[in-house]
C-alpha positions in Angstrom: 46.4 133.9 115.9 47.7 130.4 114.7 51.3 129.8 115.2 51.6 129.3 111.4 50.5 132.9 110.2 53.1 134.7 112.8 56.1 134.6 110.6 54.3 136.7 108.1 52.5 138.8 110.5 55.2 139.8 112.0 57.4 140.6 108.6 55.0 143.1 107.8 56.8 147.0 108.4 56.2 147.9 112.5 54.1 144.8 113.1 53.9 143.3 116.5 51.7 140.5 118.0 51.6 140.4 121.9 51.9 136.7 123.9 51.6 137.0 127.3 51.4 134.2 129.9 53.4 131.3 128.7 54.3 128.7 131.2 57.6 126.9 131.5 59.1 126.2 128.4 56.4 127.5 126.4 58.7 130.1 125.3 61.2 127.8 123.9 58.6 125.8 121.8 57.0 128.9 121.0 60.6 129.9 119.3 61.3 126.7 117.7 57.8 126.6 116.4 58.7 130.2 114.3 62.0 128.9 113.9 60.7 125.8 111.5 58.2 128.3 109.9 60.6 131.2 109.2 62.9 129.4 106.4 65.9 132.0 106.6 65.5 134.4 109.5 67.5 134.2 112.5 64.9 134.9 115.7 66.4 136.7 118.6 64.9 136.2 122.2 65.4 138.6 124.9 65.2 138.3 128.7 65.6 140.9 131.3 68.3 139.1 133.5 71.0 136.6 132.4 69.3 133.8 134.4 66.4 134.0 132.2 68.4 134.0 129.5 70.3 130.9 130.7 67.4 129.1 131.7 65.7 129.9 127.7 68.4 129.0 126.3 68.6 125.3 128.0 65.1 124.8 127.3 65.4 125.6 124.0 68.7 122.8 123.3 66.7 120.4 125.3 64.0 120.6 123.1 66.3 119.9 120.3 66.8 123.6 118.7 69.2 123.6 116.0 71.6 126.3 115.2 70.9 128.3 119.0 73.6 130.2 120.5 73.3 132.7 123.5 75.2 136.4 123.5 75.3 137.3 127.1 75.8 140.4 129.0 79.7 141.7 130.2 80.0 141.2 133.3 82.6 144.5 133.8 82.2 147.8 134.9 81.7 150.4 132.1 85.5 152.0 132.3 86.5 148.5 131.9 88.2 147.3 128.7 88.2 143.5 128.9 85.7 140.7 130.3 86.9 139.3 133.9 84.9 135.5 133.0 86.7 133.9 129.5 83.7 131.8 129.4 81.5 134.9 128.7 83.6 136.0 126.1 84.2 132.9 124.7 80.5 132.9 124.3 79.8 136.5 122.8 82.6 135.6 120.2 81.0 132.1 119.4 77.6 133.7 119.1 78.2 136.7 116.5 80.6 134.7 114.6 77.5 132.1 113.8 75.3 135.1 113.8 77.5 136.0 110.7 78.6 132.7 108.8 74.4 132.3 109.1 75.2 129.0 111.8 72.8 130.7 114.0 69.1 130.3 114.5 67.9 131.3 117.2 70.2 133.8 119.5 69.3 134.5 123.0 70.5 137.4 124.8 69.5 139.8 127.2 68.4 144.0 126.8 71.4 145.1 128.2 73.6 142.9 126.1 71.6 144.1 122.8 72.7 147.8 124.0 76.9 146.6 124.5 78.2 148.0 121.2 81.3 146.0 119.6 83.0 146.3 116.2 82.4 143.3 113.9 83.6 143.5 110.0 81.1 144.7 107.7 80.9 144.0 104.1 81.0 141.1 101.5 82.3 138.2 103.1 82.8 139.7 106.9 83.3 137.1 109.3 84.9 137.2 112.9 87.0 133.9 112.0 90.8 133.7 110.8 90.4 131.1 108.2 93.7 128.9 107.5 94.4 126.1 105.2 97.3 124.1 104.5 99.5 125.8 101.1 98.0 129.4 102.0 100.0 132.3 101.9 100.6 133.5 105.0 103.5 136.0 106.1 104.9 135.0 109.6 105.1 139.2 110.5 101.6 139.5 109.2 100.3 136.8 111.4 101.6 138.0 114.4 99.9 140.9 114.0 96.7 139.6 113.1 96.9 137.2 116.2 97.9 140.4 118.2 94.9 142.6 116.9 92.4 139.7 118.1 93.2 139.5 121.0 95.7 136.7 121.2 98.9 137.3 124.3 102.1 136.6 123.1 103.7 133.8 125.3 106.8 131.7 125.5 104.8 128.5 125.2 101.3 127.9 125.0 99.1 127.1 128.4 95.9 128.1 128.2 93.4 130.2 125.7 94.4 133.2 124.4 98.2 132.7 124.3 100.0 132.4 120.8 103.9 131.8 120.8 106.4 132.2 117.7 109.3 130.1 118.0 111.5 130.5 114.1 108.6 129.6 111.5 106.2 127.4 113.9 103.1 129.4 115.1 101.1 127.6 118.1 97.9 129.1 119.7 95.4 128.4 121.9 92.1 129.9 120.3 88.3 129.5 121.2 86.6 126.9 120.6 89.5 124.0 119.7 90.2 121.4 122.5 93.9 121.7 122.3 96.0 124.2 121.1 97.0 124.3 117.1 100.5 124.6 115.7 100.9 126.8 112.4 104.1 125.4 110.7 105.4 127.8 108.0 107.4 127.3 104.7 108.5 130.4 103.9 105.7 132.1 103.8 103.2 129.6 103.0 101.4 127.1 105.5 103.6 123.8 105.0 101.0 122.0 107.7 98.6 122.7 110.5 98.3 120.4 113.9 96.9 120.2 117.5 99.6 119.4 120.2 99.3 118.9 123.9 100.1 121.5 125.9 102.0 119.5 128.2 104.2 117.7 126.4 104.2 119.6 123.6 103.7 116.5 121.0 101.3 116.8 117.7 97.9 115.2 118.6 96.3 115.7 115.3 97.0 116.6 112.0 94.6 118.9 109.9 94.0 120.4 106.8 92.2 124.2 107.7 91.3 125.7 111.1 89.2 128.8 111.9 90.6 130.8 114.7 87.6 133.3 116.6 89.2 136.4 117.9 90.2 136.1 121.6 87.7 139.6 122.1 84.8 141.1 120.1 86.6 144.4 120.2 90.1 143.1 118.4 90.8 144.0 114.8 89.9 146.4 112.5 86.8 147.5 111.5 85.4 146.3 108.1 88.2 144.0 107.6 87.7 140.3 107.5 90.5 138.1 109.0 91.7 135.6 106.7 95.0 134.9 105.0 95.7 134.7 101.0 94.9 132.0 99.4 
């Protein structure tokens, strides 16, 4: 079968077409090949061991793959609650937050991780991200709780990911993704401006005019309900 009729072979209800025997990165070609061919459709790969999926998923950004992320496994017991590695978190987040916004193309994970059950929000306009923008409406109590139910540790100051401190009307945190922490200054209850700051010496670096803010675990907030403020 040519590479070019697979998309549509395999769209068909319970189809399946078996390629055995690929060397090196074959695999990842293979995938950005379909990728190109399958205008819309996000692929997902699946290894048996995280190390296969690590490897994959280099090959495939090597090769230049556009829009590829990679859901691992937890690495925590199953009467554990949270993930002992930030970085693998960080990653699971990242990934089923593009998988939603439609960022992601290709998404490489393993079998066990495809069995790890997590909420995510369902419905028109779900996404994982806390979307903020300069003049939203934003209630200070309301954010705090928000920050709270995704997983963000309330601090005296900001150190390190994850922590979010309230100090009067000024909101820092240190989410995912972001290279310094952000600083949330309220007017009332509307965003009066939005900047990153360094941590040490607790200056404003940058000034911007919206952030998204990932959830600090895939199991924070409720349920169906996207978090974003009024706008």
């Amino acid at each position: 079968m040519r590479a070019a009729g697979l998309p549509g072979e395999l769209s068909r209800h319970r189809a399946r077409a078996s390629i055995r025997h690929l060397p090196g990165a074959a695999p990842a070609a293979l995938a950005l090949a379909l990728d190109d061919l399958a205008v819309g459709t996000p692929i997902v790969l699946v290894t048996d061991t995280p190390e296969r999926a690590d490897a994959l998923h280099e090959d495939l950004r090597t090769l230049g793959g556009k829009g590829v992320r990679c859901h691992p496994q937890r690495e925590t017991l199953p009467y554990e609650d949270a993930d002992p590695h930030i970085e693998i978190t960080a990653q699971r987040v990242e990934a089923m937050s593009a998988l939603l916004a439609g960022r992601c193309r290709i998404l490489v994970t393993t079998a066990r991780a495809l069995a790890e059950r997590a909420p995510i929000p369902i419905g028109a306009g779900a996404t994982l991200a806390l979307a903020i923008a300069n003049g939203d409406t934003c209630p200070l109590a309301e954010l705090g709780a928000r920050l709270e139910g995704m997983g963000f540790s309330r601090a005296h100051t900001v150190s390190e990911v994850g922590d979010y401190a309230i100090r009067g009307g000024i909101v820092d945190l240190f989410p995912f993704g972001h290279p310094a922490p952000l600083r949330i200054e309220l007017w009332g209850d509307e965003v009066a401006s939005l900047r990153r700051f360094d941590a040490l010496t607790q200056r404003s670096t940058e000034t911007l005019e919206a952030v998204e803010v990932l959830p600090i675990a895939l199991h924070a907030g409720e349920r169906g309900t996207p978090w974003s403020v009024a706008r």
